[in-house]
Coordinates of C-alpha atoms and ligand atoms in Angstrom, one line a residue:
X1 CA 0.0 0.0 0.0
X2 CA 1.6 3.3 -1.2
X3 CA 0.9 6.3 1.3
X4 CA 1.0 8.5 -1.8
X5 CA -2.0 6.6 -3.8
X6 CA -3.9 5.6 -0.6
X7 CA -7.5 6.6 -1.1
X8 CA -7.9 6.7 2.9
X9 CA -4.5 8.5 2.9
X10 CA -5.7 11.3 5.2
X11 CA -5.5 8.8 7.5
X12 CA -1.5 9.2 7.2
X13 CA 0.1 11.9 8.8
X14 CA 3.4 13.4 7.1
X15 CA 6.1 11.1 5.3
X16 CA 5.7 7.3 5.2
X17 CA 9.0 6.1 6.0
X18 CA 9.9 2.1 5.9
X19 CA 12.7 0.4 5.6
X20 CA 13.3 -1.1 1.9
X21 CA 12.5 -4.9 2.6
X22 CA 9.0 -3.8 3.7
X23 CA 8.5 -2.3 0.2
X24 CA 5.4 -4.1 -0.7
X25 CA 4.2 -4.1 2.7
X26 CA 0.7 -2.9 4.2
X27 CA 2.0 0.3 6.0
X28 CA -0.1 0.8 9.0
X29 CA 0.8 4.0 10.9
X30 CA -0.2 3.3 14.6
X31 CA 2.1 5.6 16.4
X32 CA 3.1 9.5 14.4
X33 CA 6.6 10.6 14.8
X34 CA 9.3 9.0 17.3
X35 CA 9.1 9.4 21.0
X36 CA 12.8 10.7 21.1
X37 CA 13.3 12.7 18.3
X38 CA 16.6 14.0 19.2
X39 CA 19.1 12.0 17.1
X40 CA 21.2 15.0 15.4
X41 CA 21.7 13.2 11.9
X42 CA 17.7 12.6 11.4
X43 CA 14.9 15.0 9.9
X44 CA 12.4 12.1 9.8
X45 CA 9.7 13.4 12.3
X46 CA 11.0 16.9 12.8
X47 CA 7.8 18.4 12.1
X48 CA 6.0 16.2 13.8
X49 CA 4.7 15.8 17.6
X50 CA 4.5 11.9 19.0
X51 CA 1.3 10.4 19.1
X52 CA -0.3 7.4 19.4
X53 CA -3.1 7.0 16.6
X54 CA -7.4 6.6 18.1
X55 CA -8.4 2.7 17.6
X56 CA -10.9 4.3 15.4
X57 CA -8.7 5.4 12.8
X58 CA -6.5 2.3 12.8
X59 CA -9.5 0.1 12.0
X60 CA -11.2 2.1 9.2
X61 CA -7.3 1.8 7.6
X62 CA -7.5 -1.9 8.7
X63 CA -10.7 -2.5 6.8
X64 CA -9.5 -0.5 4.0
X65 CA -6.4 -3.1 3.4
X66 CA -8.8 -6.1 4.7
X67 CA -10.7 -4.9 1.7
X68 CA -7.8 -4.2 -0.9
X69 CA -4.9 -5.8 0.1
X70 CA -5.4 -9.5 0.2
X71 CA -1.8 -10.1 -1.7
X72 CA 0.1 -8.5 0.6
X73 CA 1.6 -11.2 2.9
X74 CA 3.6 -8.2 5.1
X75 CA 3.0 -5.3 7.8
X76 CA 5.0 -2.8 8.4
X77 CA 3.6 -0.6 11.4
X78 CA 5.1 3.1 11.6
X79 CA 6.3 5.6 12.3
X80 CA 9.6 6.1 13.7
X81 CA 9.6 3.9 17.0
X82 CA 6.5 2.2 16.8
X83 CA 7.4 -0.3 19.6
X84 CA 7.4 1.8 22.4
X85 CA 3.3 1.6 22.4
X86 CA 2.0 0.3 25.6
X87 CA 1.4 -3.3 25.3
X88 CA -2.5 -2.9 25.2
X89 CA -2.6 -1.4 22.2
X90 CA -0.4 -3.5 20.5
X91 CA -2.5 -6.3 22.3
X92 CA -5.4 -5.0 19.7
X93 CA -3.4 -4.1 16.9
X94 CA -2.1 -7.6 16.4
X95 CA -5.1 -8.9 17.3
X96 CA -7.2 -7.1 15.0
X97 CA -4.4 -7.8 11.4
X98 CA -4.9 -11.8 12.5
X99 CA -8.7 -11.3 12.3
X100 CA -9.1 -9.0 9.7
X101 CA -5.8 -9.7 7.8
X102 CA -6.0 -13.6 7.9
X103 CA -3.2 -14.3 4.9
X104 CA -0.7 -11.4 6.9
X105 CA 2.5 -13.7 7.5
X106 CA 4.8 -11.4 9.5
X107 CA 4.4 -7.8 10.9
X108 CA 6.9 -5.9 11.2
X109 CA 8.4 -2.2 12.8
X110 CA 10.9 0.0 14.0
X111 CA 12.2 0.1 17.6
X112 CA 15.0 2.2 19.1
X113 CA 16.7 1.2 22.5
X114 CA 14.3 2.6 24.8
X115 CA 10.6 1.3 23.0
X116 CA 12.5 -2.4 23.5
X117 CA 13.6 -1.2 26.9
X118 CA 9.9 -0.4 27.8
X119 CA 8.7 -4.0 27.3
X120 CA 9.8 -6.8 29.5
X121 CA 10.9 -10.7 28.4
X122 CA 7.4 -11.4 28.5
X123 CA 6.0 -8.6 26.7
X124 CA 8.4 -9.2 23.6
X125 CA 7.3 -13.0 23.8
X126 CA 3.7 -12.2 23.9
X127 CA 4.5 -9.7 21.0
X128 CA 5.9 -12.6 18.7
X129 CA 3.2 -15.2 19.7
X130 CA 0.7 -12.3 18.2
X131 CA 2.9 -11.8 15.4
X132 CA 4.8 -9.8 15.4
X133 CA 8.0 -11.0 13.4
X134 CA 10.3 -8.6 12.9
X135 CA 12.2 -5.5 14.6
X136 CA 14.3 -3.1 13.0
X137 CA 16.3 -1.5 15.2
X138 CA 18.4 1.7 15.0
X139 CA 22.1 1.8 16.3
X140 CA 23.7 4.1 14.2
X141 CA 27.0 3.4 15.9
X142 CA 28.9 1.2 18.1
X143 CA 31.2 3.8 19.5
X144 CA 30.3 5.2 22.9
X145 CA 31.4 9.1 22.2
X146 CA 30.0 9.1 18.4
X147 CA 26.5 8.0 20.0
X148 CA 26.7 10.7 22.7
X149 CA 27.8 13.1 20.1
X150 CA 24.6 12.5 18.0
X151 CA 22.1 12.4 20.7
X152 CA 21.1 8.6 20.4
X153 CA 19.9 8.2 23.7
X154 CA 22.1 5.2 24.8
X155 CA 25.0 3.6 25.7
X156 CA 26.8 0.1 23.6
X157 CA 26.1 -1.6 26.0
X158 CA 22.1 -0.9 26.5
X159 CA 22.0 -1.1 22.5
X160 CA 23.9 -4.6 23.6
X161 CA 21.5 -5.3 25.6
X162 CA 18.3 -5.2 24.1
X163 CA 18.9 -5.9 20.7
X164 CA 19.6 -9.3 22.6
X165 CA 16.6 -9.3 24.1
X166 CA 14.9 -8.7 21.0
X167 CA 16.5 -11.6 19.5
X168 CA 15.9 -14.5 23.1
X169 CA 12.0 -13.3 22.2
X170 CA 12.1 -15.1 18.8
X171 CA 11.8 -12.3 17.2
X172 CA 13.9 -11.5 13.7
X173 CA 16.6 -8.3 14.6
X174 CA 17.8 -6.1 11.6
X175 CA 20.0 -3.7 12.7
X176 CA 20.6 -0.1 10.8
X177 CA 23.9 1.5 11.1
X178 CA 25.5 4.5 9.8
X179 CA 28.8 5.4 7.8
X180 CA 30.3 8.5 8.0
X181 CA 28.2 9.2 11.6
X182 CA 31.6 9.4 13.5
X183 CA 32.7 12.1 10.7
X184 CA 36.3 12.3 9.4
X185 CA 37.8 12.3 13.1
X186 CA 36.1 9.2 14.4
X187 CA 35.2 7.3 11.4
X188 CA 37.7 3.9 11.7
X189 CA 37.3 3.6 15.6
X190 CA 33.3 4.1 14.8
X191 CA 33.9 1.0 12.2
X192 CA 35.7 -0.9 14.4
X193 CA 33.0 -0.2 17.5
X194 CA 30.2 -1.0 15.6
X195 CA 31.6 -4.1 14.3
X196 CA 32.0 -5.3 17.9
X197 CA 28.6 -4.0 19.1
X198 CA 26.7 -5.6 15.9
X199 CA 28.7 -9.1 16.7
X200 CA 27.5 -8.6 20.5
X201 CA 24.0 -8.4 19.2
X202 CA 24.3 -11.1 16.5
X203 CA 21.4 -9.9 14.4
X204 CA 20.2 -11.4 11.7
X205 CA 19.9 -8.6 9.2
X206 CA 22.5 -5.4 9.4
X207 CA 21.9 -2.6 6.9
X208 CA 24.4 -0.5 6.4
X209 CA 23.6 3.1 5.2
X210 CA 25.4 6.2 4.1
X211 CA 24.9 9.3 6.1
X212 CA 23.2 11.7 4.0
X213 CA 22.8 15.4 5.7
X214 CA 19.5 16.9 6.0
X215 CA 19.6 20.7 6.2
X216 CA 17.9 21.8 9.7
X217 CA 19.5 19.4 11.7
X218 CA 22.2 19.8 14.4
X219 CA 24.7 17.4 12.6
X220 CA 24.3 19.3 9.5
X221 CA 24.0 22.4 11.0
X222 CA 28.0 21.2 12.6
X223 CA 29.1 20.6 9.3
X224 CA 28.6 24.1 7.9
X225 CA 30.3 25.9 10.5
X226 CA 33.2 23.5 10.1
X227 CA 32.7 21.5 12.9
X228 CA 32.0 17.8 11.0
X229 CA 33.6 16.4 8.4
X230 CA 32.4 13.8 6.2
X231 CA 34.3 11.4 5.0
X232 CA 35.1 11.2 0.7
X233 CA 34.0 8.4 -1.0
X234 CA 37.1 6.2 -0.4
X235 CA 36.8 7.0 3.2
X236 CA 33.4 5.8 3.6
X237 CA 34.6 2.5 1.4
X238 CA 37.6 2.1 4.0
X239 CA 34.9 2.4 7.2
X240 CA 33.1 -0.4 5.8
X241 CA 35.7 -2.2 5.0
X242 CA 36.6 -2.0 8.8
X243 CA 33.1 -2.2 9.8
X244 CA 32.7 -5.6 7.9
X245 CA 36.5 -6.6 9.1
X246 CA 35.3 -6.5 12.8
X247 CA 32.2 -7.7 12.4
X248 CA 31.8 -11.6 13.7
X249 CA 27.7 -13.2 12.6
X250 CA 26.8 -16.9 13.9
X251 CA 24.2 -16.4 10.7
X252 CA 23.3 -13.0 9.1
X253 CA 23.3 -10.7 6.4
X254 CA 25.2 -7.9 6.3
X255 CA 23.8 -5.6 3.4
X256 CA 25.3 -1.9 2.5
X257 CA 22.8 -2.0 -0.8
X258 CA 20.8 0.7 -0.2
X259 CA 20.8 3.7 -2.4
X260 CA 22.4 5.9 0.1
X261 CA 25.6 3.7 -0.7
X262 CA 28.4 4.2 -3.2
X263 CA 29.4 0.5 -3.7
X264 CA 26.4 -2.4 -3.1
X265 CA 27.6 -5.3 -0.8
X266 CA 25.7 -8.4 0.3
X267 CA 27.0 -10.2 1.9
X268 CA 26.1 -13.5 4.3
X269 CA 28.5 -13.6 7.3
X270 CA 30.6 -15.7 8.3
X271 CA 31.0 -16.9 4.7
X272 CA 30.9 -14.2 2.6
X273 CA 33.4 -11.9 4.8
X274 CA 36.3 -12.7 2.9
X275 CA 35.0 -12.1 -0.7
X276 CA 32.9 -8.8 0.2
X277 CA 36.6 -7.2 1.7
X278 CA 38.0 -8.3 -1.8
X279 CA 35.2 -6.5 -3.6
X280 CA 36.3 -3.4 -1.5
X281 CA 39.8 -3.4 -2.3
X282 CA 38.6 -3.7 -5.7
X283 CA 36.9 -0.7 -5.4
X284 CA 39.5 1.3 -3.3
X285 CA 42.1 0.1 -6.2
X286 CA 39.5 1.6 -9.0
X287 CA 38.4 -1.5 -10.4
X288 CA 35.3 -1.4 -9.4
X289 CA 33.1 1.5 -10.3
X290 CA 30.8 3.7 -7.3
X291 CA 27.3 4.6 -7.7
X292 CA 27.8 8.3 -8.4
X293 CA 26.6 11.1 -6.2
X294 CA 23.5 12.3 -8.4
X295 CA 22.4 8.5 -8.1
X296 CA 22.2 8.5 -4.3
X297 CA 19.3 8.7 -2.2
X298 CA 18.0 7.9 1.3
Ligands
SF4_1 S1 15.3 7.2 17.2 FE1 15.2 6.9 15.0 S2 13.4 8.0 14.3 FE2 13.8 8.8 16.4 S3 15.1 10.6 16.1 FE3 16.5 8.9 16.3 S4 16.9 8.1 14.2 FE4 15.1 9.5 14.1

């Protein structure tokens, strides 16, 4: 369900935002904006105040896909930290896509440290028995002074911590982090921090991204008065190289496809590790080619 060619989309509030994987997903939005809203790098839900969406609403758009989206297998429920809704309402929520939305097969949303720090061991298992399959979960960085720097809201160790949890529910982890977030200054101990906090966490998805800066935000607003520098192309290529280097998964994908990214990887850890550093130095040595900047794009 597209938010832009939704007939009830007046129902939607502001930009749709889901991850690419949920593409073809029916995008509920149950919660506007993010609870924290203070990460410096992100723009997201600037101009929007966090809310929780009436029942009311939520079922005429539940109805609306019971009625039009019966090939749809996925949910994605937004926005920007949808998890951190009290467990009642995501007691009826998932209880209302299994009735109305028999043929759903996994539901799916965003979660930051503190919405998975708000349920306990049971509430995460009671989550996946209703369905809910998948969390993806921001971390941006592994590196203690790059997360203070940009506002994330928590230590390694708490992102440790309940991306674990997360994971001892049942529940499928994917893991977002960020190159170029520790700037020119920071950027191979923020590889090499990250890869040790995403092996702690042993997700089974990792998405590497490309900081792009949106004007009006404090980390953009540092980088015009000279106070962050972003890394050149090769620089980001040589932080995921590092990332990747110091990143150990019992079983997961590490992908740094997305179109923010100036060389695609894929890569399935442990096996893959060796040929997706190859590809780098490839592209560090010129021989492989870079998406070029007018082609990238959060
Ligand atoms: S927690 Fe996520 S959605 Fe909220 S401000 Fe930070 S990056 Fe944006």
């Amino acid at each position: 369900m597209d938010c832009a060619s939704e007939p009830t989309g007046f129902h939607y509030v502001g930009n749709c935002i889901r991850p690419p994987s949920e593409a073809d997903s029916i995008l509920i939005q149950a919660t506007i904006g993010c609870s924290h809203n203070k990460c410096a790098f992100c723009g997201t839900y600037k101009d929007k105040r966090f809310a929780i969406k009436d029942r009311a609403i939520l079922e005429q758009d539940l109805a609306f896909a019971q009625s039009y989206c019966r090939h749809q297998r996925r949910v994605f429920i937004m926005d920007g930290d949808a998890l951190v809704m009290p467990m009642r309402h995501w007691e009826w929520l998932l209880g209302e896509i299994r009735r109305r939305l028999p043929w759903v097969e996994r539901v799916g949303t965003y979660a930051n440290s503190k919405a998975v720090a708000l349920k306990s061991d049971q509430d995460l298992r009671r989550l996946k028995e209703l369905g809910l399959g998948i969390v993806y979960y921001g971390l941006e960085s592994g590196h203690p002074e790059v997360l203070k720097r940009v506002n994330k809201g928590a230590t390694p160790e708490k992102h440790i911590t309940q991306g674990r949890r997360v994971k001892e529910a049942g529940i499928l982890l994917s893991v977002t982090v960020l190159l170029g977030i520790g700037g020119v200054e920071l950027s191979l101990e923020h590889a090499r921090e990250t890869g040790r906090v995403l092996s702690a966490m042993d997700p089974d998805y990792v998405g590497a991204l490309t900081l792009m800066l949106i004007p009006g935000t404090p980390l953009c607003d540092a980088y015009e008065r000279g106070e962050f520098q972003l890394p050149d192309p090769a620089g980001m290529l040589l932080e995921l190289r590092e990332m990747i280097a110091h990143t150990e998964l019992s079983d997961g994908l590490f992908f740094a496809n997305h179109a923010s990214n100036y060389l695609p990887i894929k890569a399935h850890l442990p096996q893959d590790k060796a040929a997706a550093l190859a590809l780098i130095d490839q592209a560090l040595a010129g021989r492989v080619g870079l998406r070029p900047e007018w082609l990238r794009a959060l």
